[in-house]
Amino acid sequence: QQQVKQSPQSLIVQKGGISIINCAYENTAFDYFPWYQQFPGKGPALLIAIRPDVSEKKEGRFTISFNKSAKQFSLHIMDSQPGDSATYFCAASKLSSARQLTFGSGTQLTVLP
Amino acid sequence: ETGVTQSPTHLIKTRGQQVTLRCSSQSGHNTVSWYQQALGQGPQFIFQYYREEENGRGNFPPRFSGLQFPNYSSELNVNALELDDSALYLCASSPITGSPEAFFGQGTRLTVV
């Protein structure tokens, strides 16, 4: 059973544009929502994470928006750069077992120069 | 780059064989989790070790087993390998402070032929 649904599967954005990736979850017990970035041949790297007590969190060019009632959260990458080209994964877990992450299926982002 | 190291980086095994993958966690981290990432998919949680004991398990059969050692390093063992076990196996470690963050190694690419 897929508990975290991620879209789109792939995304192409021009340099300087905004990249938006969406995720929806089913398990209302989830209360920790990280985003990971993965380059080919590398393990996932933590980008930014949010807990449901806030609706938005921003770190540099990366922003997470969180809608608890809709059980949705999204990643916005402002001023997208070619170096941002990678696969992005949303994930969710319960804080009580936060390292047991349920991942989305991933979004392959390509930023054109 | 995280301080989580995995070995070997690549491995080819024959169906029915057994394999052992190794992970050295980042300094100051006492929790290790293992994930399986099939090609084009998000990582799937296999199990987690804390203080040398299994502390959570995903939907994987018993032929997937593990160990954690006093220095917090860990092994993943897979018996009776099947073709579908071909995947990138990721180890993630988390800090003693109880932070929910998980830091991944670069993974071991296992191919079963």
Coordinates of C-alpha atoms in Angstrom, one line a residue:
Chain A
Q1 CA 0.0 0.0 0.0
Q2 CA 1.5 3.3 -1.1
Q3 CA 1.0 5.7 1.8
V4 CA 2.8 8.7 0.2
K5 CA 1.9 9.7 -3.3
Q6 CA 4.2 12.0 -5.2
S7 CA 3.8 14.0 -8.4
P8 CA 4.9 14.8 -11.0
Q9 CA 7.1 11.9 -11.9
S10 CA 9.3 14.2 -13.9
L11 CA 9.6 18.0 -14.2
I12 CA 11.5 20.2 -16.6
V13 CA 12.1 23.8 -15.6
Q14 CA 14.0 26.7 -17.1
K15 CA 16.9 28.2 -15.1
G16 CA 15.5 30.8 -12.7
G17 CA 12.1 29.3 -12.7
I18 CA 10.1 27.8 -9.8
S19 CA 10.0 24.0 -9.4
I20 CA 7.0 22.6 -7.5
I21 CA 6.7 19.0 -6.3
N22 CA 3.6 17.7 -4.5
C23 CA 3.0 14.9 -2.1
A24 CA -0.1 13.5 -0.4
Y25 CA -0.2 11.1 2.5
E26 CA -2.8 8.8 3.9
N27 CA -1.7 8.0 7.4
T28 CA -2.9 10.7 9.8
A29 CA -0.4 9.5 12.4
F30 CA 2.4 10.9 10.3
D31 CA 3.9 14.0 11.9
Y32 CA 7.3 14.5 10.3
F33 CA 7.7 15.3 6.7
P34 CA 11.3 15.5 5.2
W35 CA 12.4 16.1 1.6
Y36 CA 15.4 14.4 0.2
Q37 CA 17.6 15.1 -2.9
Q38 CA 19.4 12.3 -4.6
F39 CA 22.0 12.6 -7.3
P40 CA 22.9 9.5 -9.5
G41 CA 25.1 7.1 -7.7
K42 CA 24.6 8.8 -4.4
G43 CA 22.4 8.2 -1.4
P44 CA 19.5 10.6 -0.6
A45 CA 20.5 13.8 1.2
L46 CA 18.2 15.6 3.6
L47 CA 17.1 19.0 2.2
I48 CA 14.5 20.3 4.5
A49 CA 11.8 18.9 6.9
I50 CA 8.6 20.2 8.5
R51 CA 6.3 19.2 11.3
P52 CA 2.6 19.7 11.2
D53 CA 2.5 22.5 13.8
V54 CA 3.6 25.0 11.0
S55 CA 2.2 25.5 7.5
E56 CA 5.4 26.6 5.9
K57 CA 9.1 26.4 6.4
K58 CA 11.8 28.1 4.3
E59 CA 15.5 27.4 4.0
G60 CA 17.3 29.4 1.4
R61 CA 15.7 28.7 -2.0
F62 CA 13.7 25.7 -0.7
T63 CA 10.3 26.0 0.9
I64 CA 7.9 23.4 2.2
S65 CA 4.2 24.2 2.3
F66 CA 2.0 22.0 4.5
N67 CA -1.8 21.5 4.4
K68 CA -2.8 19.3 7.3
S69 CA -6.5 19.2 6.5
A70 CA -5.8 18.1 2.9
K71 CA -3.0 15.8 4.0
Q72 CA -0.7 17.4 1.4
F73 CA 2.7 19.0 1.4
S74 CA 4.8 20.4 -1.3
L75 CA 8.4 21.5 -2.1
H76 CA 9.0 24.8 -3.9
I77 CA 12.5 25.5 -5.3
M78 CA 12.8 29.1 -6.1
D79 CA 15.3 30.4 -8.7
S80 CA 16.0 26.9 -9.9
Q81 CA 19.5 26.2 -11.1
P82 CA 21.0 23.5 -13.3
G83 CA 22.8 22.1 -10.2
D84 CA 19.4 21.4 -8.7
S85 CA 18.8 18.7 -11.4
A86 CA 18.3 15.6 -9.3
T87 CA 15.6 13.2 -8.1
Y88 CA 13.6 14.6 -5.2
F89 CA 11.8 12.4 -2.7
C90 CA 9.2 13.4 -0.2
A91 CA 8.9 11.2 2.9
A92 CA 6.8 10.9 6.0
S93 CA 7.0 9.2 9.4
K94 CA 5.8 9.4 13.0
L95 CA 8.2 11.3 15.2
S96 CA 8.0 8.5 17.7
S97 CA 9.7 6.3 15.0
A98 CA 11.1 9.1 12.8
R99 CA 13.8 7.1 11.2
Q100 CA 11.2 4.7 9.7
L101 CA 10.5 6.8 6.7
T102 CA 7.8 6.1 4.1
F103 CA 9.0 7.6 0.8
G104 CA 7.2 8.8 -2.2
S105 CA 8.1 7.5 -5.7
G106 CA 10.3 10.4 -6.6
T107 CA 10.4 13.3 -9.0
Q108 CA 13.2 13.7 -11.5
L109 CA 13.9 17.4 -11.9
T110 CA 15.8 18.8 -14.9
V111 CA 16.7 22.5 -14.9
L112 CA 17.6 23.7 -18.3
P113 CA 20.4 26.3 -18.5
Chain B
E1 CA 28.8 14.3 2.2
T2 CA 27.6 12.4 5.3
G3 CA 29.9 10.3 7.5
V4 CA 27.9 7.1 6.8
T5 CA 30.0 4.7 4.7
Q6 CA 28.8 1.5 3.1
S7 CA 30.7 -1.4 1.6
P8 CA 31.0 -2.8 -0.9
T9 CA 29.7 -0.2 -3.4
H10 CA 28.8 -2.8 -6.0
L11 CA 28.1 -6.5 -5.8
I12 CA 27.0 -9.2 -8.1
K13 CA 25.5 -12.4 -6.7
T14 CA 23.8 -15.5 -8.1
R15 CA 20.2 -16.4 -7.3
G16 CA 20.1 -18.5 -4.1
Q17 CA 23.3 -17.2 -2.7
Q18 CA 23.6 -15.2 0.5
V19 CA 25.0 -11.6 0.9
T20 CA 26.3 -9.4 3.7
L21 CA 26.3 -5.6 3.3
R22 CA 28.1 -3.4 5.8
C23 CA 27.5 0.1 7.1
S24 CA 29.6 2.4 9.4
S25 CA 27.4 5.0 11.0
Q26 CA 28.3 8.6 11.4
S27 CA 30.1 9.5 14.6
G28 CA 27.7 10.3 17.4
H29 CA 24.9 8.3 15.8
N30 CA 23.4 5.2 17.6
T31 CA 20.5 4.3 15.3
V32 CA 20.9 2.6 12.0
S33 CA 18.1 2.0 9.4
W34 CA 18.3 0.0 6.2
Y35 CA 16.3 0.7 3.0
Q36 CA 15.9 -1.0 -0.3
Q37 CA 15.7 1.2 -3.4
A38 CA 14.6 -0.5 -6.6
L39 CA 15.5 1.3 -9.8
G40 CA 13.2 4.3 -10.4
Q41 CA 11.5 3.9 -7.0
G42 CA 11.7 5.5 -3.6
P43 CA 13.5 3.8 -0.8
Q44 CA 11.6 1.2 1.2
F45 CA 12.2 0.7 4.9
I46 CA 13.6 -2.7 5.8
F47 CA 14.4 -2.5 9.5
Q48 CA 16.1 -0.3 12.1
Y49 CA 18.6 -1.1 14.9
Y50 CA 19.0 0.7 18.1
R51 CA 21.3 -0.4 20.9
E52 CA 22.1 -3.6 19.0
E53 CA 18.4 -4.7 18.8
E54 CA 15.9 -4.6 15.9
N55 CA 13.6 -1.7 16.6
G56 CA 11.1 -1.7 13.8
R57 CA 10.7 -3.7 10.6
G58 CA 9.1 -3.0 7.3
N59 CA 7.3 -5.5 5.0
F60 CA 10.3 -7.7 4.2
P61 CA 10.6 -11.5 4.7
P62 CA 12.7 -13.1 7.4
R63 CA 15.5 -13.9 5.0
F64 CA 16.4 -10.2 5.4
S65 CA 18.2 -9.9 8.7
G66 CA 20.6 -7.6 10.4
L67 CA 23.0 -6.9 13.2
Q68 CA 24.2 -3.8 15.0
F69 CA 27.6 -3.9 16.8
P70 CA 28.7 -2.0 20.0
N71 CA 30.4 0.6 17.8
Y72 CA 27.0 1.2 16.1
S73 CA 28.1 -0.2 12.8
S74 CA 25.7 -2.6 11.2
E75 CA 25.2 -5.4 8.7
L76 CA 22.4 -6.4 6.4
N77 CA 22.2 -10.1 5.5
V78 CA 20.0 -11.5 2.8
N79 CA 19.6 -15.2 2.4
A80 CA 18.3 -17.2 -0.6
L81 CA 18.7 -14.3 -3.0
E82 CA 16.0 -13.7 -5.6
L83 CA 16.2 -11.7 -8.8
D84 CA 13.9 -9.1 -7.3
D85 CA 16.4 -8.4 -4.6
S86 CA 18.5 -6.5 -7.2
A87 CA 18.4 -2.9 -5.9
L88 CA 20.4 -0.2 -4.2
Y89 CA 20.6 -0.9 -0.5
L90 CA 20.9 2.2 1.7
C91 CA 22.0 2.6 5.2
A92 CA 20.9 5.6 7.3
S93 CA 22.2 6.6 10.7
S94 CA 20.6 9.0 13.2
P95 CA 22.0 10.9 16.1
I96 CA 22.0 9.9 19.8
T97 CA 20.3 13.2 20.6
G98 CA 17.0 11.8 19.3
S99 CA 16.7 14.1 16.3
P100 CA 14.5 12.7 13.7
E101 CA 17.0 13.3 10.9
A102 CA 18.4 10.4 9.0
F103 CA 21.6 10.6 7.1
F104 CA 22.2 8.2 4.3
G105 CA 25.3 6.5 2.9
Q106 CA 26.0 6.2 -0.8
G107 CA 24.5 2.7 -0.9
T108 CA 25.5 -0.7 -2.2
R109 CA 24.3 -1.7 -5.6
L110 CA 23.3 -5.4 -5.5
T111 CA 22.7 -7.2 -8.7
V112 CA 21.3 -10.8 -8.6
V113 CA 21.7 -12.9 -11.7

